[in-house]
């Protein structure tokens, strides 16, 4: 079955409400979409939401790349060779993971629709469902508690709290949040590179009694060796995020002594499912757990992350709430949420039901 046509476009989508992390504030997101149509009329959908401050690629660059002659020359190729096409794409668009991811996801969707099976079943489903965390940005104590109350009403059981601007204020927020909601939520923290290692140690000491589930990327990229001064038990709860951009980084930080106990995989950092699978395999051989994250993204790419996450036996944590931040989306379907758990809809491909525009 051959590829008949390829079409790509971008759209800026508003967030339901702005949020702040250690190095930026966001109120909208620009997403890039690609459609790969087969001769039989089936359409594979991919999308990208690259974080320029992390991977150095903007949505405008992604769209431009998807409209190059190289991509248009994929028309006429056999969809059964989709993994070879992805390999060629990675060589063509080196260090451009948003571009890689959009093509990777669209080809996976088209191929598995052609087969009539979900992508997760193509790779072998290991996990039925897991709960996702929902994120509270860096806010005042009152706003933090208000957001927590809202999420509790929605049935979520895990909070991820952004920190990293002021360690003393972070400690106060976490203690108050725990006091009020310790029976309702498991709490994770994401410092987005905002701490020095000494501030991290201060934070760990002051919050030890809170039994935080994990701490994500507390120190800046390039400072990973500083984490080796943190005791090994505490390091097991530290997740690498911005540091884990690709399989090469995963290989580096899987060597003993390990600065991280957990790898956060984002499709928009590693270029899609094949890149994610490489990182996951490295982590498994290093006895490390996986934490699947996202940017502000469409249901499309969130669903894709969910499929490959459930195909990896060392997946332990989900933070796939990015589509919940959007005031609108261009697709529906993919997954549903039950009591905070994410459940794949088991339709062919990624189970995306429609795309607008």
Short mmCIF file of C-alpha atoms in Angstrom, two decimals:
data_model
loop_
_atom_site.label_atom_id
_atom_site.label_comp_id
_atom_site.label_asym_id
_atom_site.label_seq_id
_atom_site.Cartn_x
_atom_site.Cartn_y
_atom_site.Cartn_z
CA UNK A 1 0.00 0.00 0.00
CA UNK A 2 1.55 3.27 -1.14
CA UNK A 3 1.50 6.79 0.24
CA UNK A 4 -0.80 8.90 -1.95
CA UNK A 5 -0.36 12.40 -0.50
CA UNK A 6 1.14 14.35 2.42
CA UNK A 7 -0.28 17.57 3.84
CA UNK A 8 0.91 19.66 6.78
CA UNK A 9 -0.19 22.83 8.56
CA UNK A 10 0.14 24.61 11.89
CA UNK A 11 -2.30 26.25 14.26
CA UNK A 12 -1.85 28.38 17.38
CA UNK A 13 -4.16 27.21 20.16
CA UNK A 14 -4.97 29.05 23.38
CA UNK A 15 -4.48 27.40 26.76
CA UNK A 16 -7.36 27.27 29.22
CA UNK A 17 -5.25 29.38 31.57
CA UNK A 18 -1.63 30.58 31.54
CA UNK A 19 0.92 28.74 33.63
CA UNK A 20 4.42 29.46 34.89
CA UNK A 21 7.47 27.20 35.23
CA UNK A 22 10.97 28.04 36.44
CA UNK A 23 12.03 29.73 33.22
CA UNK A 24 8.90 30.86 31.36
CA UNK A 25 5.17 31.64 31.33
CA UNK A 26 2.87 30.26 28.62
CA UNK A 27 -0.61 31.32 27.47
CA UNK A 28 -0.85 29.53 24.10
CA UNK A 29 0.92 26.90 22.01
CA UNK A 30 1.56 26.47 18.31
CA UNK A 31 0.99 22.90 17.11
CA UNK A 32 2.01 21.39 13.78
CA UNK A 33 -0.03 18.65 12.12
CA UNK A 34 0.72 16.29 9.24
CA UNK A 35 -1.64 13.96 7.35
CA UNK A 36 -0.32 10.99 5.36
CA UNK A 37 -2.97 9.57 3.03
CA UNK A 38 -2.67 6.05 1.60
CA UNK A 39 -3.96 4.78 -1.74
CA UNK A 40 -6.89 3.12 0.04
CA UNK A 41 -8.04 6.45 1.51
CA UNK A 42 -6.81 5.79 5.06
CA UNK A 43 -5.13 8.82 6.66
CA UNK A 44 -2.37 8.70 9.26
CA UNK A 45 -2.16 11.74 11.50
CA UNK A 46 0.91 13.12 13.27
CA UNK A 47 1.52 16.25 15.28
CA UNK A 48 4.38 18.09 16.91
CA UNK A 49 4.79 20.57 19.75
CA UNK A 50 8.55 21.11 20.03
CA UNK A 51 9.82 23.12 23.00
CA UNK A 52 12.34 25.47 21.40
CA UNK A 53 14.03 26.31 24.71
CA UNK A 54 14.73 22.60 25.27
CA UNK A 55 15.46 21.13 21.82
CA UNK A 56 16.23 24.25 19.75
CA UNK A 57 13.46 23.68 17.20
CA UNK A 58 10.48 25.99 16.74
CA UNK A 59 7.04 25.04 15.36
CA UNK A 60 7.75 27.30 12.36
CA UNK A 61 10.88 25.28 11.60
CA UNK A 62 8.93 22.05 11.98
CA UNK A 63 6.27 23.15 9.50
CA UNK A 64 8.91 24.35 7.04
CA UNK A 65 10.68 20.98 7.27
CA UNK A 66 7.45 19.07 6.68
CA UNK A 67 6.87 21.02 3.49
CA UNK A 68 10.29 20.32 1.97
CA UNK A 69 10.93 18.31 -1.19
CA UNK A 70 12.33 15.47 0.94
CA UNK A 71 8.96 14.95 2.66
CA UNK A 72 6.94 15.30 -0.54
CA UNK A 73 9.18 12.68 -2.16
CA UNK A 74 7.84 10.17 0.37
CA UNK A 75 4.70 10.07 -1.78
CA UNK A 76 4.73 6.77 -3.65
CA UNK A 77 6.65 4.91 -0.92
CA UNK A 78 5.23 1.69 0.50
CA UNK A 79 3.75 2.23 3.98
CA UNK A 80 4.97 -1.25 4.94
CA UNK A 81 8.48 0.23 4.89
CA UNK A 82 7.50 2.89 7.44
CA UNK A 83 10.36 2.15 9.86
CA UNK A 84 12.91 2.54 7.06
CA UNK A 85 11.27 5.84 6.10
CA UNK A 86 11.52 7.03 9.71
CA UNK A 87 15.20 6.07 9.76
CA UNK A 88 15.78 8.14 6.61
CA UNK A 89 13.85 11.03 8.18
CA UNK A 90 16.11 11.02 11.24
CA UNK A 91 19.19 11.24 9.03
CA UNK A 92 17.67 14.06 6.97
CA UNK A 93 16.47 16.12 9.96
CA UNK A 94 19.24 15.60 12.50
CA UNK A 95 18.64 17.28 15.89
CA UNK A 96 15.11 18.30 14.82
CA UNK A 97 12.96 16.05 17.02
CA UNK A 98 9.70 17.89 16.38
CA UNK A 99 9.98 17.20 12.65
CA UNK A 100 11.02 13.62 13.29
CA UNK A 101 8.14 13.07 15.72
CA UNK A 102 5.44 14.41 13.41
CA UNK A 103 6.51 12.08 10.58
CA UNK A 104 7.11 9.13 12.92
CA UNK A 105 3.63 9.42 14.44
CA UNK A 106 1.80 9.88 11.14
CA UNK A 107 3.52 6.84 9.61
CA UNK A 108 2.79 4.70 12.69
CA UNK A 109 -0.86 5.77 12.59
CA UNK A 110 -1.19 5.06 8.86
CA UNK A 111 0.58 1.69 9.01
CA UNK A 112 -1.39 0.36 11.97
CA UNK A 113 -4.66 1.58 10.43
CA UNK A 114 -3.60 -0.40 7.35
CA UNK A 115 -3.06 -3.46 9.59
CA UNK A 116 -6.27 -2.78 11.53
CA UNK A 117 -4.64 -2.85 14.98
CA UNK A 118 -3.71 -0.27 17.64
CA UNK A 119 -0.07 0.86 17.62
CA UNK A 120 0.39 -0.48 21.17
CA UNK A 121 -0.53 -3.97 19.99
CA UNK A 122 1.98 -3.78 17.14
CA UNK A 123 4.75 -3.38 19.75
CA UNK A 124 3.15 -5.65 22.34
CA UNK A 125 0.99 -4.28 25.14
CA UNK A 126 2.55 -4.68 28.58
CA UNK A 127 0.34 -2.33 30.63
CA UNK A 128 -3.44 -1.88 30.61
CA UNK A 129 -3.68 1.49 32.36
CA UNK A 130 -1.93 3.87 34.74
CA UNK A 131 -2.97 7.11 36.42
CA UNK A 132 -1.62 10.36 35.08
CA UNK A 133 -0.55 13.33 37.13
CA UNK A 134 -2.03 16.76 36.46
CA UNK A 135 0.14 19.83 36.73
CA UNK A 136 -0.01 22.93 38.92
CA UNK A 137 2.31 25.68 37.71
CA UNK A 138 4.30 28.04 39.93
CA UNK A 139 1.52 29.94 41.71
CA UNK A 140 0.66 31.52 45.01
CA UNK A 141 -0.27 29.22 47.88
CA UNK A 142 -3.95 30.16 47.57
CA UNK A 143 -3.98 29.44 43.83
CA UNK A 144 -2.16 26.15 44.35
CA UNK A 145 -4.73 24.97 46.89
CA UNK A 146 -7.59 26.13 44.65
CA UNK A 147 -6.23 24.16 41.67
CA UNK A 148 -5.78 21.10 43.87
CA UNK A 149 -9.41 21.30 44.96
CA UNK A 150 -10.50 21.49 41.32
CA UNK A 151 -8.43 18.46 40.33
CA UNK A 152 -9.72 16.48 43.30
CA UNK A 153 -13.28 17.08 42.12
CA UNK A 154 -12.28 15.85 38.65
CA UNK A 155 -11.11 12.54 40.11
CA UNK A 156 -7.35 12.86 39.64
CA UNK A 157 -5.14 11.21 42.26
CA UNK A 158 -1.65 12.54 41.42
CA UNK A 159 -0.45 16.15 41.38
CA UNK A 160 2.74 17.40 39.77
CA UNK A 161 3.71 20.73 41.28
CA UNK A 162 6.06 23.08 39.43
CA UNK A 163 8.80 24.63 41.56
CA UNK A 164 12.22 26.19 41.06
CA UNK A 165 11.93 29.97 41.51
CA UNK A 166 12.24 30.20 45.30
CA UNK A 167 13.10 27.14 47.35
CA UNK A 168 11.67 28.50 50.61
CA UNK A 169 8.34 29.32 48.97
CA UNK A 170 8.37 25.93 47.26
CA UNK A 171 8.78 24.16 50.59
CA UNK A 172 5.93 26.16 52.13
CA UNK A 173 3.59 25.38 49.21
CA UNK A 174 4.36 21.66 49.35
CA UNK A 175 3.92 21.42 53.12
CA UNK A 176 0.56 23.23 53.03
CA UNK A 177 -0.59 21.18 50.05
CA UNK A 178 0.31 17.98 51.87
CA UNK A 179 -1.41 19.08 55.07
CA UNK A 180 -4.66 19.73 53.25
CA UNK A 181 -4.65 16.95 50.64
CA UNK A 182 -2.45 14.12 51.90
CA UNK A 183 -5.42 11.73 51.86
CA UNK A 184 -6.39 12.66 48.29
CA UNK A 185 -3.18 13.05 46.29
CA UNK A 186 0.20 11.56 45.63
CA UNK A 187 2.51 14.52 44.98
CA UNK A 188 5.35 14.89 42.48
CA UNK A 189 7.58 17.92 41.97
CA UNK A 190 9.12 19.39 38.81
CA UNK A 191 11.78 22.06 39.37
CA UNK A 192 12.55 22.54 35.64
CA UNK A 193 16.30 23.01 36.30
CA UNK A 194 15.56 25.69 38.92
CA UNK A 195 17.73 24.49 41.84
CA UNK A 196 21.39 24.36 42.62
CA UNK A 197 22.40 21.06 44.18
CA UNK A 198 22.57 22.75 47.61
CA UNK A 199 19.04 24.10 47.19
CA UNK A 200 17.93 20.63 46.14
CA UNK A 201 19.39 19.12 49.30
CA UNK A 202 17.63 21.80 51.35
CA UNK A 203 14.36 21.00 49.58
CA UNK A 204 14.74 17.23 50.06
CA UNK A 205 15.54 17.64 53.77
CA UNK A 206 12.59 19.97 54.41
CA UNK A 207 10.05 17.83 52.52
CA UNK A 208 11.23 14.34 53.42
CA UNK A 209 8.23 13.77 55.70
CA UNK A 210 5.88 14.50 52.79
CA UNK A 211 6.85 11.29 50.97
CA UNK A 212 7.04 13.00 47.59
CA UNK A 213 6.88 10.44 44.82
CA UNK A 214 9.64 11.94 42.67
CA UNK A 215 11.52 15.15 41.83
CA UNK A 216 11.89 15.96 38.16
CA UNK A 217 15.00 17.67 36.68
CA UNK A 218 15.96 19.72 39.76
CA UNK A 219 19.32 21.00 38.44
CA UNK A 220 20.33 22.63 35.14
CA UNK A 221 21.39 20.60 32.13
CA UNK A 222 25.16 20.27 32.37
CA UNK A 223 25.09 19.98 36.17
CA UNK A 224 24.05 16.34 36.32
CA UNK A 225 27.30 15.24 38.02
CA UNK A 226 26.43 17.48 40.97
CA UNK A 227 23.60 15.07 41.72
CA UNK A 228 26.17 12.42 42.62
CA UNK A 229 26.67 14.31 45.92
CA UNK A 230 23.03 13.49 46.79
CA UNK A 231 22.69 10.16 48.57
CA UNK A 232 21.81 7.18 46.38
CA UNK A 233 18.40 6.60 47.98
CA UNK A 234 17.28 10.14 47.19
CA UNK A 235 18.75 9.94 43.68
CA UNK A 236 16.47 7.00 42.94
CA UNK A 237 13.54 9.46 43.16
CA UNK A 238 15.12 12.03 40.84
CA UNK A 239 13.90 11.97 37.23
CA UNK A 240 15.94 13.31 34.35
CA UNK A 241 13.87 15.33 31.88
CA UNK A 242 15.60 18.10 29.91
CA UNK A 243 18.84 16.10 30.30
CA UNK A 244 17.34 13.07 28.50
CA UNK A 245 16.99 14.45 24.99
CA UNK A 246 17.96 11.38 23.00
CA UNK A 247 19.29 7.81 23.27
CA UNK A 248 22.90 9.06 23.49
CA UNK A 249 22.05 11.07 26.63
CA UNK A 250 20.14 8.10 28.04
CA UNK A 251 23.19 5.90 27.52
CA UNK A 252 25.45 8.44 29.23
CA UNK A 253 23.26 8.84 32.30
CA UNK A 254 22.47 5.13 32.64
CA UNK A 255 26.11 4.38 33.47
CA UNK A 256 27.06 3.92 37.11
CA UNK A 257 27.01 5.95 39.25
CA UNK A 258 23.64 7.13 37.97
CA UNK A 259 22.62 10.75 38.66
CA UNK A 260 18.98 9.85 37.97
CA UNK A 261 16.87 6.90 39.02
CA UNK A 262 14.14 7.64 36.49
CA UNK A 263 14.13 8.76 32.85
CA UNK A 264 11.41 11.11 31.60
CA UNK A 265 10.66 10.39 27.95
CA UNK A 266 8.91 12.96 25.78
CA UNK A 267 8.24 12.18 22.14
CA UNK A 268 8.97 15.82 21.29
CA UNK A 269 12.48 15.52 22.71
CA UNK A 270 13.50 12.19 21.18
CA UNK A 271 11.79 12.37 17.78
CA UNK A 272 8.83 10.04 18.16
CA UNK A 273 8.12 6.41 18.96
CA UNK A 274 11.29 4.83 17.58
CA UNK A 275 13.52 7.24 19.50
CA UNK A 276 11.43 6.72 22.64
CA UNK A 277 11.75 2.96 22.30
CA UNK A 278 15.56 3.25 22.13
CA UNK A 279 15.62 5.23 25.38
CA UNK A 280 13.21 2.81 27.02
CA UNK A 281 15.39 -0.17 26.11
CA UNK A 282 18.51 1.52 27.51
CA UNK A 283 16.66 2.30 30.74
CA UNK A 284 15.39 -1.26 31.06
CA UNK A 285 18.89 -2.73 30.79
CA UNK A 286 20.09 -0.20 33.39
CA UNK A 287 17.25 -1.14 35.77
CA UNK A 288 15.74 2.33 35.53
CA UNK A 289 12.06 3.26 35.58
CA UNK A 290 10.27 5.31 32.93
CA UNK A 291 8.26 8.47 33.41
CA UNK A 292 6.38 9.60 30.27
CA UNK A 293 5.89 13.34 29.94
CA UNK A 294 4.69 15.90 27.43
CA UNK A 295 4.51 19.54 26.46
CA UNK A 296 1.22 21.30 25.80
CA UNK A 297 0.16 18.98 22.99
CA UNK A 298 -2.76 17.72 20.97
CA UNK A 299 -4.67 14.60 21.95
CA UNK A 300 -2.96 13.12 18.89
CA UNK A 301 0.60 13.11 20.23
CA UNK A 302 -0.49 12.50 23.84
CA UNK A 303 -2.21 9.33 22.64
CA UNK A 304 0.91 8.29 20.76
CA UNK A 305 2.99 8.63 23.93
CA UNK A 306 0.42 6.56 25.78
CA UNK A 307 0.63 3.73 23.24
CA UNK A 308 4.40 3.35 23.45
CA UNK A 309 4.36 3.87 27.25
CA UNK A 310 2.00 0.91 27.62
CA UNK A 311 4.25 -1.18 25.37
CA UNK A 312 7.21 -0.78 27.79
CA UNK A 313 7.37 -3.03 30.85
CA UNK A 314 9.49 -0.53 32.84
CA UNK A 315 6.90 2.27 32.55
CA UNK A 316 5.95 3.38 36.08
CA UNK A 317 4.74 6.98 35.84
CA UNK A 318 2.59 9.05 33.47
CA UNK A 319 2.44 12.81 33.19
CA UNK A 320 0.37 12.96 30.01
CA UNK A 321 -1.95 15.84 30.79
CA UNK A 322 -0.82 18.23 28.03
CA UNK A 323 -4.01 18.05 25.96
CA UNK A 324 -6.08 18.91 29.04
CA UNK A 325 -4.48 22.38 29.02
CA UNK A 326 -5.81 23.25 25.56
CA UNK A 327 -8.88 25.45 25.21
CA UNK A 328 -9.51 23.59 21.92
CA UNK A 329 -8.01 20.73 19.94
CA UNK A 330 -8.20 19.66 16.31
CA UNK A 331 -8.76 15.97 16.98
CA UNK A 332 -10.89 13.78 19.21
CA UNK A 333 -10.69 10.19 20.41
CA UNK A 334 -7.46 8.41 21.26
CA UNK A 335 -8.01 7.77 24.95
CA UNK A 336 -10.43 8.34 27.79
CA UNK A 337 -9.93 9.19 31.45
CA UNK A 338 -11.50 7.08 34.19
CA UNK A 339 -10.77 7.92 37.83
CA UNK A 340 -7.56 9.61 36.76
CA UNK A 341 -6.40 6.61 34.69
CA UNK A 342 -5.68 6.89 30.95
CA UNK A 343 -7.28 4.17 28.84
CA UNK A 344 -6.56 3.61 25.14
CA UNK A 345 -9.68 3.30 22.98
CA UNK A 346 -8.29 0.23 21.13
CA UNK A 347 -9.18 1.48 17.65
CA UNK A 348 -6.70 0.99 14.76
CA UNK A 349 -3.63 3.23 14.71
CA UNK A 350 -3.90 5.78 17.49
CA UNK A 351 -7.70 5.77 17.39
CA UNK A 352 -7.97 9.45 16.48
CA UNK A 353 -11.47 10.04 15.24
CA UNK A 354 -11.32 13.31 13.29
CA UNK A 355 -9.23 16.28 12.40
CA UNK A 356 -10.54 19.75 11.65
CA UNK A 357 -9.24 22.31 9.18
#
